[in-house]
PDB file of C-alpha atoms in Angstrom:
ATOM      1  CA  UNK A   1     -29.939 126.982-102.043  1.00 95.00           C
ATOM      2  CA  UNK A   2     -32.930 127.307-100.035  1.00 97.00           C
ATOM      3  CA  UNK A   3     -32.231 126.984 -96.162  1.00 98.00           C
ATOM      4  CA  UNK A   4     -34.315 127.185 -93.226  1.00 98.00           C
ATOM      5  CA  UNK A   5     -33.194 128.978 -89.770  1.00 98.00           C
ATOM      6  CA  UNK A   6     -35.396 127.842 -86.743  1.00 97.00           C
ATOM      7  CA  UNK A   7     -35.511 129.879 -83.600  1.00 96.00           C
ATOM      8  CA  UNK A   8     -38.228 129.697 -80.997  1.00 93.00           C
ATOM      9  CA  UNK A   9     -40.663 128.057 -82.961  1.00 95.00           C
ATOM     10  CA  UNK A  10     -40.718 129.837 -86.448  1.00 96.00           C
ATOM     11  CA  UNK A  11     -39.133 128.846 -89.288  1.00 97.00           C
ATOM     12  CA  UNK A  12     -36.899 131.586 -91.013  1.00 97.00           C
ATOM     13  CA  UNK A  13     -36.307 131.262 -95.017  1.00 98.00           C
ATOM     14  CA  UNK A  14     -33.278 132.013 -96.624  1.00 98.00           C
ATOM     15  CA  UNK A  15     -31.373 131.437 -99.978  1.00 98.00           C
ATOM     16  CA  UNK A  16     -27.451 131.083-100.043  1.00 97.00           C
ATOM     17  CA  UNK A  17     -25.189 133.203-102.094  1.00 93.00           C
ATOM     18  CA  UNK A  18     -24.244 131.204-105.702  1.00 92.00           C
ATOM     19  CA  UNK A  19     -20.243 131.357-104.226  1.00 88.00           C
ATOM     20  CA  UNK A  20     -17.577 129.183-103.159  1.00 88.00           C
ATOM     21  CA  UNK A  21     -17.744 130.264 -99.466  1.00 88.00           C
ATOM     22  CA  UNK A  22     -21.711 129.846 -99.296  1.00 92.00           C
ATOM     23  CA  UNK A  23     -21.406 125.847-100.552  1.00 92.00           C
ATOM     24  CA  UNK A  24     -18.864 125.907 -97.570  1.00 91.00           C
ATOM     25  CA  UNK A  25     -20.878 126.985 -95.359  1.00 94.00           C
ATOM     26  CA  UNK A  26     -23.714 124.869 -96.912  1.00 95.00           C
ATOM     27  CA  UNK A  27     -21.418 121.470 -96.533  1.00 95.00           C
ATOM     28  CA  UNK A  28     -21.903 122.030 -92.354  1.00 95.00           C
ATOM     29  CA  UNK A  29     -25.493 121.860 -92.451  1.00 97.00           C
ATOM     30  CA  UNK A  30     -27.445 120.675 -90.237  1.00 97.00           C
ATOM     31  CA  UNK A  31     -25.986 122.418 -87.115  1.00 96.00           C
ATOM     32  CA  UNK A  32     -27.573 124.169 -84.317  1.00 97.00           C
ATOM     33  CA  UNK A  33     -25.903 127.158 -82.891  1.00 97.00           C
ATOM     34  CA  UNK A  34     -26.038 129.662 -79.861  1.00 98.00           C
ATOM     35  CA  UNK A  35     -26.464 133.306 -81.221  1.00 98.00           C
ATOM     36  CA  UNK A  36     -25.597 136.448 -79.262  1.00 97.00           C
ATOM     37  CA  UNK A  37     -26.288 140.093 -79.596  1.00 95.00           C
ATOM     38  CA  UNK A  38     -23.913 142.176 -81.149  1.00 91.00           C
ATOM     39  CA  UNK A  39     -24.534 146.320 -81.057  1.00 89.00           C
ATOM     40  CA  UNK A  40     -28.197 145.760 -80.876  1.00 91.00           C
ATOM     41  CA  UNK A  41     -28.210 144.836 -84.740  1.00 92.00           C
ATOM     42  CA  UNK A  42     -26.885 141.576 -85.395  1.00 93.00           C
ATOM     43  CA  UNK A  43     -26.396 137.724 -83.671  1.00 96.00           C
ATOM     44  CA  UNK A  44     -23.751 136.021 -84.064  1.00 96.00           C
ATOM     45  CA  UNK A  45     -22.662 132.707 -82.862  1.00 96.00           C
ATOM     46  CA  UNK A  46     -19.509 130.257 -83.646  1.00 95.00           C
ATOM     47  CA  UNK A  47     -19.194 127.899 -86.786  1.00 94.00           C
ATOM     48  CA  UNK A  48     -18.047 124.220 -86.285  1.00 93.00           C
ATOM     49  CA  UNK A  49     -15.184 125.725 -88.097  1.00 91.00           C
ATOM     50  CA  UNK A  50     -13.201 128.908 -89.819  1.00 87.00           C
ATOM     51  CA  UNK A  51     -14.393 129.710 -93.744  1.00 83.00           C
ATOM     52  CA  UNK A  52     -11.344 129.112 -95.810  1.00 76.00           C
ATOM     53  CA  UNK A  53      -9.796 132.525 -95.765  1.00 63.00           C
ATOM     54  CA  UNK A  54      -8.835 131.761 -99.485  1.00 61.00           C
ATOM     55  CA  UNK A  55     -12.269 132.762-100.596  1.00 53.00           C
ATOM     56  CA  UNK A  56     -13.186 136.348-101.671  1.00 58.00           C
ATOM     57  CA  UNK A  57     -14.220 138.423 -99.010  1.00 59.00           C
ATOM     58  CA  UNK A  58     -15.950 142.053 -99.022  1.00 64.00           C
ATOM     59  CA  UNK A  59     -13.865 145.033 -98.271  1.00 58.00           C
ATOM     60  CA  UNK A  60     -16.656 147.534 -97.101  1.00 60.00           C
ATOM     61  CA  UNK A  61     -20.042 147.918 -97.448  1.00 69.00           C
ATOM     62  CA  UNK A  62     -23.231 148.296 -95.271  1.00 72.00           C
ATOM     63  CA  UNK A  63     -24.953 145.002 -94.277  1.00 81.00           C
ATOM     64  CA  UNK A  64     -28.751 145.339 -94.437  1.00 86.00           C
ATOM     65  CA  UNK A  65     -31.605 143.469 -92.203  1.00 91.00           C
ATOM     66  CA  UNK A  66     -31.333 139.503 -93.281  1.00 95.00           C
ATOM     67  CA  UNK A  67     -28.039 139.640 -94.520  1.00 93.00           C
ATOM     68  CA  UNK A  68     -25.824 136.416 -93.218  1.00 95.00           C
ATOM     69  CA  UNK A  69     -22.138 137.303 -93.145  1.00 92.00           C
ATOM     70  CA  UNK A  70     -19.452 135.241 -92.115  1.00 90.00           C
ATOM     71  CA  UNK A  71     -16.101 137.399 -90.335  1.00 80.00           C
ATOM     72  CA  UNK A  72     -13.473 136.708 -92.153  1.00 72.00           C
ATOM     73  CA  UNK A  73     -10.923 134.540 -90.577  1.00 68.00           C
ATOM     74  CA  UNK A  74     -12.766 133.738 -87.771  1.00 71.00           C
ATOM     75  CA  UNK A  75     -15.256 131.202 -87.754  1.00 86.00           C
ATOM     76  CA  UNK A  76     -18.240 133.411 -86.586  1.00 93.00           C
ATOM     77  CA  UNK A  77     -21.900 133.529 -88.378  1.00 95.00           C
ATOM     78  CA  UNK A  78     -23.735 136.919 -88.044  1.00 95.00           C
ATOM     79  CA  UNK A  79     -27.291 137.639 -89.040  1.00 96.00           C
ATOM     80  CA  UNK A  80     -27.990 141.393 -89.374  1.00 94.00           C
ATOM     81  CA  UNK A  81     -31.603 142.479 -88.091  1.00 94.00           C
ATOM     82  CA  UNK A  82     -31.894 145.871 -87.975  1.00 90.00           C
ATOM     83  CA  UNK A  83     -29.712 148.491 -90.367  1.00 78.00           C
ATOM     84  CA  UNK A  84     -28.067 151.027 -89.097  1.00 75.00           C
ATOM     85  CA  UNK A  85     -26.235 152.483 -92.187  1.00 72.00           C
ATOM     86  CA  UNK A  86     -22.622 151.566 -90.795  1.00 74.00           C
ATOM     87  CA  UNK A  87     -20.331 150.420 -93.403  1.00 75.00           C
ATOM     88  CA  UNK A  88     -18.813 147.446 -91.906  1.00 71.00           C
ATOM     89  CA  UNK A  89     -15.038 146.915 -92.692  1.00 65.00           C
ATOM     90  CA  UNK A  90     -12.139 144.588 -92.037  1.00 59.00           C
ATOM     91  CA  UNK A  91     -13.776 142.198 -94.476  1.00 73.00           C
ATOM     92  CA  UNK A  92     -16.396 138.923 -94.176  1.00 82.00           C
ATOM     93  CA  UNK A  93     -18.097 136.357 -96.976  1.00 84.00           C
ATOM     94  CA  UNK A  94     -21.821 137.125 -97.833  1.00 87.00           C
ATOM     95  CA  UNK A  95     -23.373 133.804 -96.992  1.00 93.00           C
ATOM     96  CA  UNK A  96     -26.680 134.492 -97.655  1.00 95.00           C
ATOM     97  CA  UNK A  97     -29.663 136.274 -97.137  1.00 96.00           C
ATOM     98  CA  UNK A  98     -33.192 135.640 -95.053  1.00 98.00           C
ATOM     99  CA  UNK A  99     -36.208 136.048 -97.424  1.00 98.00           C
ATOM    100  CA  UNK A 100     -38.349 137.179 -94.539  1.00 97.00           C
ATOM    101  CA  UNK A 101     -38.441 137.242 -91.034  1.00 97.00           C
ATOM    102  CA  UNK A 102     -35.230 139.394 -90.281  1.00 96.00           C
ATOM    103  CA  UNK A 103     -37.204 140.622 -86.923  1.00 95.00           C
ATOM    104  CA  UNK A 104     -37.407 137.475 -84.882  1.00 96.00           C
ATOM    105  CA  UNK A 105     -33.582 137.865 -83.986  1.00 97.00           C
ATOM    106  CA  UNK A 106     -34.006 141.244 -83.274  1.00 95.00           C
ATOM    107  CA  UNK A 107     -35.063 139.971 -79.664  1.00 95.00           C
ATOM    108  CA  UNK A 108     -33.002 140.743 -76.456  1.00 94.00           C
ATOM    109  CA  UNK A 109     -30.601 138.131 -75.576  1.00 95.00           C
ATOM    110  CA  UNK A 110     -28.887 134.862 -76.810  1.00 97.00           C
ATOM    111  CA  UNK A 111     -31.290 132.523 -79.304  1.00 97.00           C
ATOM    112  CA  UNK A 112     -30.819 129.015 -79.990  1.00 98.00           C
ATOM    113  CA  UNK A 113     -30.686 128.360 -83.489  1.00 98.00           C
ATOM    114  CA  UNK A 114     -30.587 125.350 -86.018  1.00 98.00           C
ATOM    115  CA  UNK A 115     -30.178 125.230 -89.533  1.00 98.00           C
ATOM    116  CA  UNK A 116     -30.691 122.948 -91.732  1.00 97.00           C
ATOM    117  CA  UNK A 117     -31.346 122.701 -95.695  1.00 97.00           C
ATOM    118  CA  UNK A 118     -35.041 123.661 -96.546  1.00 95.00           C
ATOM    119  CA  UNK A 119     -36.629 119.707 -98.343  1.00 86.00           C
ATOM    120  CA  UNK A 120     -33.425 118.074 -97.641  1.00 59.00           C
ATOM    121  CA  UNK A 121     -32.730 118.989-101.490  1.00 47.00           C
ATOM    122  CA  UNK A 122     -28.366 119.346-100.017  1.00 39.00           C
TER     123      UNK A 122
END
């Protein structure tokens, strides 16, 4: 499924993963999130509710710029805008990937992001 992330006058296209976790996330759309900096590599912000813990989590892998994940079991969405090579441990859900434009999230401070299904095809 294609989605759009809108911030600072830009529309960033993304593709959701084909898994139950991403479908659970898609059911929350549209939504607006204030996203904050974390380690100068990602922006994170709270979802309206936690993603179900019954879903499959990724145990350990290096996240790349453009990855969209949800930390487990918390309700935070994270978007990686810079790759620092660190393997992330502790379990997270892979929601999808930005098709382009990850650098738009690399600005200092908080950003307001609106996330919606592209073209209303949900």
